[in-house]
CSV table of C-alpha atoms in Angstrom, one decimal:
chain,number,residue,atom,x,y,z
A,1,UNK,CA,0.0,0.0,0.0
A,2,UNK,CA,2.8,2.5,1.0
A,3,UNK,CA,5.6,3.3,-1.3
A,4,UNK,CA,8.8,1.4,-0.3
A,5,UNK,CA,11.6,3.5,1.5
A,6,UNK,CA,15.3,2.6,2.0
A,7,UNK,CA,16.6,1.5,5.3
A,8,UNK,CA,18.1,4.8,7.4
A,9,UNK,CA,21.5,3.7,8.4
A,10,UNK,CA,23.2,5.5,10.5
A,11,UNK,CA,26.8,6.0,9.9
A,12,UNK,CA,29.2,7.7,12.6
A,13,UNK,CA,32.2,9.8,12.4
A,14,UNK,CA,34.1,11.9,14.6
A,15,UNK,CA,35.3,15.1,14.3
A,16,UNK,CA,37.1,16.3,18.0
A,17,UNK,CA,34.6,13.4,19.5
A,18,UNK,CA,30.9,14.7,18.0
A,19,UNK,CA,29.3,12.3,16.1
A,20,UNK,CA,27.8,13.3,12.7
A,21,UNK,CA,24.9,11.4,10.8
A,22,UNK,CA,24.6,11.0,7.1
A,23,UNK,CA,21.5,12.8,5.7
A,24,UNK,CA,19.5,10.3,5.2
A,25,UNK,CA,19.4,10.2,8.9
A,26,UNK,CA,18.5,13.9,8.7
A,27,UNK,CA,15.6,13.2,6.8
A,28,UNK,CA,14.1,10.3,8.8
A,29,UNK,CA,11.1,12.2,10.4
A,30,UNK,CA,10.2,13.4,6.7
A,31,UNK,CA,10.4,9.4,5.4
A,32,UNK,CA,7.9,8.9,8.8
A,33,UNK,CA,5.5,11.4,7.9
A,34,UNK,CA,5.5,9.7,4.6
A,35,UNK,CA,4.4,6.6,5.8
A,36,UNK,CA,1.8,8.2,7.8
A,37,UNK,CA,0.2,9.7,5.1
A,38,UNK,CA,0.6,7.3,2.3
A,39,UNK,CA,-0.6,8.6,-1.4
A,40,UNK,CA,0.1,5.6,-3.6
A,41,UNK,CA,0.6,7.4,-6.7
A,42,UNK,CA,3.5,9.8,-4.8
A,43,UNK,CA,6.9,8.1,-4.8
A,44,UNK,CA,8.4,8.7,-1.0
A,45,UNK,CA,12.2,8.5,-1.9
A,46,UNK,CA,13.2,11.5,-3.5
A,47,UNK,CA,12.9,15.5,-2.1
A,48,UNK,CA,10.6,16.3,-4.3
A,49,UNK,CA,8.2,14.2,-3.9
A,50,UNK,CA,8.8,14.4,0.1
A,51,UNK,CA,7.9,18.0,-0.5
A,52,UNK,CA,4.7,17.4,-2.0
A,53,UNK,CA,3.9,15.2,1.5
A,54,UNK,CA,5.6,17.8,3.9
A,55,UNK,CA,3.2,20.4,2.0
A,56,UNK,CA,0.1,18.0,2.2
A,57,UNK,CA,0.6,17.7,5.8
A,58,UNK,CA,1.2,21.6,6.3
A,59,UNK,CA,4.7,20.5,8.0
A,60,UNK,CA,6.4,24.2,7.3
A,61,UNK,CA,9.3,23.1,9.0
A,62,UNK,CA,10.4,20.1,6.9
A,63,UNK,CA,9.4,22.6,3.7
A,64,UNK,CA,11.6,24.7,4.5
A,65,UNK,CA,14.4,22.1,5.2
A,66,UNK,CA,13.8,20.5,2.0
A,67,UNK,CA,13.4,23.8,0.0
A,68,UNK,CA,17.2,24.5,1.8
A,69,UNK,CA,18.8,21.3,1.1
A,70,UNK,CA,17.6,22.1,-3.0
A,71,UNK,CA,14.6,20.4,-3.1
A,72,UNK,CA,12.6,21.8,-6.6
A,73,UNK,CA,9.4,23.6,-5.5
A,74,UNK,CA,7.9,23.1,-8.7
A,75,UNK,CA,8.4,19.2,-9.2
A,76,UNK,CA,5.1,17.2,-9.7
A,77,UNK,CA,3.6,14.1,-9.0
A,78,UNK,CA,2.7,11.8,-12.0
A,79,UNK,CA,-0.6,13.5,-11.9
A,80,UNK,CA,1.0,16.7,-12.3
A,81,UNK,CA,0.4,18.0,-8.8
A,82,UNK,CA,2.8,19.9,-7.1
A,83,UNK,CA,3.8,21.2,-3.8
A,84,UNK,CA,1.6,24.5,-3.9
A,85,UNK,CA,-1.8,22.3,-5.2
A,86,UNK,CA,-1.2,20.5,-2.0
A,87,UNK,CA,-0.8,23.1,0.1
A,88,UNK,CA,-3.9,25.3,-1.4
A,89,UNK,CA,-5.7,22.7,-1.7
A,90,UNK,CA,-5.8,21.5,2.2
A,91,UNK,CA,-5.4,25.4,3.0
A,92,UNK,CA,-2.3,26.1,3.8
A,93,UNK,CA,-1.9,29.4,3.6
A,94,UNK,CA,1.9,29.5,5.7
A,95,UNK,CA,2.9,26.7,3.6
A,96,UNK,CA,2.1,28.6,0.1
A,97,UNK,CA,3.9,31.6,1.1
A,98,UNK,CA,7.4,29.5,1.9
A,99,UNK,CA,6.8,28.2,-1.4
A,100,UNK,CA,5.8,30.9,-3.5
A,101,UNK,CA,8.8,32.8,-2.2
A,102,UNK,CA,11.0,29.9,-3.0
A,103,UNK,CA,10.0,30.5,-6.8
A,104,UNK,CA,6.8,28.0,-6.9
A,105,UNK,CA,4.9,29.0,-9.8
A,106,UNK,CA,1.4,29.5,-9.1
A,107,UNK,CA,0.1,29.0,-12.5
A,108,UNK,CA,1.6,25.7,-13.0
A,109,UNK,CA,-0.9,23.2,-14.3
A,110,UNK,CA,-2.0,19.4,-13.8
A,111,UNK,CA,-2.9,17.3,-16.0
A,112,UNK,CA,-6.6,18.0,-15.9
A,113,UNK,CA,-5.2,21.2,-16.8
A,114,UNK,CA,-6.2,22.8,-13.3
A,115,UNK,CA,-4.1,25.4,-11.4
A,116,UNK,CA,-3.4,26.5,-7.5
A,117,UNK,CA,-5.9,29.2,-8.4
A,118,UNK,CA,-8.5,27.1,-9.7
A,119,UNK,CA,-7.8,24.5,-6.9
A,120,UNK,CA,-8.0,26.4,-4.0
A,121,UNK,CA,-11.5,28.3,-5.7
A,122,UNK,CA,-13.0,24.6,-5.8
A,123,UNK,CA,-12.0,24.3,-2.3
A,124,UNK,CA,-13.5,27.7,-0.9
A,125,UNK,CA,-10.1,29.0,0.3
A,126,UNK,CA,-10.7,32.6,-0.4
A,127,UNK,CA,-7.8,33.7,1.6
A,128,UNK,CA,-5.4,31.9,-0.7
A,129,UNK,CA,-7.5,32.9,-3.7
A,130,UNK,CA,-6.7,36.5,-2.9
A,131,UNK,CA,-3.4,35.1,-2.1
A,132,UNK,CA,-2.7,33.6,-5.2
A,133,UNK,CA,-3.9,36.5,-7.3
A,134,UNK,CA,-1.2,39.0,-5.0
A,135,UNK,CA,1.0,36.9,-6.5
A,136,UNK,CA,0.2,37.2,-10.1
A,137,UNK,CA,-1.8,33.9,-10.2
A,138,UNK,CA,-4.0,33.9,-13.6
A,139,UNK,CA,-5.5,30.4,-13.5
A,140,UNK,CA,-6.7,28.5,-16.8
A,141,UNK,CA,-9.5,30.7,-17.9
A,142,UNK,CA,-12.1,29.0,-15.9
A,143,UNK,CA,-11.6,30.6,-12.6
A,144,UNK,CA,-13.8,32.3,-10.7
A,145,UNK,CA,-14.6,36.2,-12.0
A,146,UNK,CA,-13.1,35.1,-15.1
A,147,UNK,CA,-14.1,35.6,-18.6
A,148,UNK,CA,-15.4,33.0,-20.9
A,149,UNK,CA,-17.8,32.7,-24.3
A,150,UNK,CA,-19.9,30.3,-25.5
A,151,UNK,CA,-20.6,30.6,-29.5
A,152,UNK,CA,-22.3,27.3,-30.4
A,153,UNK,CA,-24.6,28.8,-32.4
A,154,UNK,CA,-23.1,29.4,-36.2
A,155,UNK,CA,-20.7,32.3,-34.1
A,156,UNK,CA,-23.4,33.4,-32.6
A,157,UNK,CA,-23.1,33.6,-28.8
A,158,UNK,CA,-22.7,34.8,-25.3
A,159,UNK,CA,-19.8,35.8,-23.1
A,160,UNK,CA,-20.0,36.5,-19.5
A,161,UNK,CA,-18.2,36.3,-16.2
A,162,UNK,CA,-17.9,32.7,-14.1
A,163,UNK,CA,-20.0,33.5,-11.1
A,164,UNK,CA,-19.8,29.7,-10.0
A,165,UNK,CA,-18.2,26.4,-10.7
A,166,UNK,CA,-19.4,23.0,-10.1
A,167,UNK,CA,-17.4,20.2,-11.2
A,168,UNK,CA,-17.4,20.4,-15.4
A,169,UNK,CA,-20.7,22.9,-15.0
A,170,UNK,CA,-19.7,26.8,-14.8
A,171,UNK,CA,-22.7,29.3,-14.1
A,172,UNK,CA,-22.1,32.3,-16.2
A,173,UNK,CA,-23.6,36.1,-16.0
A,174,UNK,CA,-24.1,36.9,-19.4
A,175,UNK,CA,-22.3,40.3,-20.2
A,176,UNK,CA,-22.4,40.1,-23.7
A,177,UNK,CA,-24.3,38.8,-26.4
A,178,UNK,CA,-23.0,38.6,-30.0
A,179,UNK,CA,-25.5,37.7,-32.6
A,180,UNK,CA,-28.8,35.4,-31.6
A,181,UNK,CA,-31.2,38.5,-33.0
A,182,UNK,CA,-33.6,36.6,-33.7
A,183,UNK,CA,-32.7,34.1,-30.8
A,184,UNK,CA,-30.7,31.2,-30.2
A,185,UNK,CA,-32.2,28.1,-29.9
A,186,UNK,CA,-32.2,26.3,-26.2
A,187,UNK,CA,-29.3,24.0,-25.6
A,188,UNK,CA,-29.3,21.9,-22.5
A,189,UNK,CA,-25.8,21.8,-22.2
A,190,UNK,CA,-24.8,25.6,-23.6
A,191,UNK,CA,-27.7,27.5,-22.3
A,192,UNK,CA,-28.9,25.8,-19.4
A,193,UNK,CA,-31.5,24.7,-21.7
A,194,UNK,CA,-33.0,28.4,-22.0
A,195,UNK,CA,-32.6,30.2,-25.4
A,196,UNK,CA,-31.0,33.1,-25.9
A,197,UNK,CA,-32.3,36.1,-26.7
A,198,UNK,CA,-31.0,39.7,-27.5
A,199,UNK,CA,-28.8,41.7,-24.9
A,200,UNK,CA,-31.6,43.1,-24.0
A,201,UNK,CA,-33.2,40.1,-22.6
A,202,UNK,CA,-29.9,38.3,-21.9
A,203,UNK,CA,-27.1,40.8,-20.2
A,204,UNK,CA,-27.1,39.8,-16.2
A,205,UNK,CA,-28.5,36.4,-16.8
A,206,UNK,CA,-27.0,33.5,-15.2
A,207,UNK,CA,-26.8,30.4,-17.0
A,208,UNK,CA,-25.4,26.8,-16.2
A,209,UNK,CA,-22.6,26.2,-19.2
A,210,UNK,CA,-20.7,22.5,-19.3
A,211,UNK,CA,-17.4,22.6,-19.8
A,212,UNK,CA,-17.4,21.7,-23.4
A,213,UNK,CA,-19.1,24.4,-24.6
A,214,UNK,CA,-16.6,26.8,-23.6
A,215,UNK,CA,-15.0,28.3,-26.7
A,216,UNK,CA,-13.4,31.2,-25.6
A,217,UNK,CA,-11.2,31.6,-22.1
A,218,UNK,CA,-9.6,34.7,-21.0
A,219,UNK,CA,-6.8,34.0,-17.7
A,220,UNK,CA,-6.2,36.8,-16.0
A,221,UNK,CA,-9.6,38.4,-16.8
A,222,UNK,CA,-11.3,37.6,-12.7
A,223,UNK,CA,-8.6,40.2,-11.6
């Protein structure tokens, strides 16, 4: 169930009688906390990847060892996730910061193509939201605020800003209509199954929009 981890040996030398440990021995409590933990898909043995724990676990101490001794702050797991998608995505905020300072880039992306920004929205940590945005965090397009069309209709379309987001489903003020004068026809999946009408009937509407039917994204635009 748990990743396997190489024996700790310690191995003494003396230096005006004080005993010195290798660092594997230094890193013991790290290779515990691992264990206690467990995340089959997260290989314990190397920094990185203890990072990823340490940051899981909020364990700002053993980040910031790791982060000395040259652990990479933006290494992934073979999902993609990194050390700062841990920590937003548990919350935390301390854990972030000593990352984000140690170069972490907060727009790095898994491979569902989700970033800290979008995690930590999905999560409800507002605190690292605004956090993440201090730090120049645009997100993929789908983040909260942000900007996004939907033109499924021969070009014709809305665009509008994400007021909610709900696993593949975003809820979407309408903003802007382009086209649809004579109205688009309902789509369950693109309009909430609601046609739409002119701006003058549309602008301030909210409508449910799947995923798919995005067709336009703007990052950044949520600022």
């Amino acid at each position: 169930m748990f990743p396997k981890l190489r024996a700790v040996r310690r191995r003494r030398s003396y230096d005006g009688g004080v005993p010195k440990v290798n660092r594997m021995q230094r890193w013991a409590p790290v290779l515990t906390l691992v264990l206690a933990i467990g995340v089959p898909e997260v290989v314990a043995e190397g920094p990185e990847q203890r990072l990823i724990e340490a940051a899981r676990a909020s364990r700002v101490d053993f980040v910031k060892a790791l982060l000395s001794d040259g652990a990479d702050p933006n290494a992934s797991s073979s999902s993609g996730w990194t050390p700062l998608m841990a920590a937003v995505a548990g919350g935390r905020k301390e854990v972030a910061v000593v990352l984000m300072d140690a170069g972490a880039d907060p727009d790095a992306h898994d491979r569902l193509g989700r970033t800290p920004l979008d995690i930590a929205q999905k999560a409800g940590h507002a605190d690292l939201v605004r956090l993440l945005r201090s730090r120049g965090a645009q997100g993929s397009g789908k983040s909260l605020n942000d900007t996004v069309c939907v033109k499924r209709w021969g070009g014709s379309g809305f665009c509008g800003a994400i007021d909610r987001v709900e696993g593949n489903r975003y809820l979407v003020r309408v903003t802007r209509v382009e086209g649809c004068e004579g109205g688009c026809a309902a789509d369950e999946a693109c309009s909430g199954g609601e046609p739409i009408q002119g701006p003058a009937a549309s602008l301030g509407r909210l409508v449910w929009v799947r995923n798919s039917c995005l067709t336009q994204t703007y990052p950044g635009s949520g600022r």
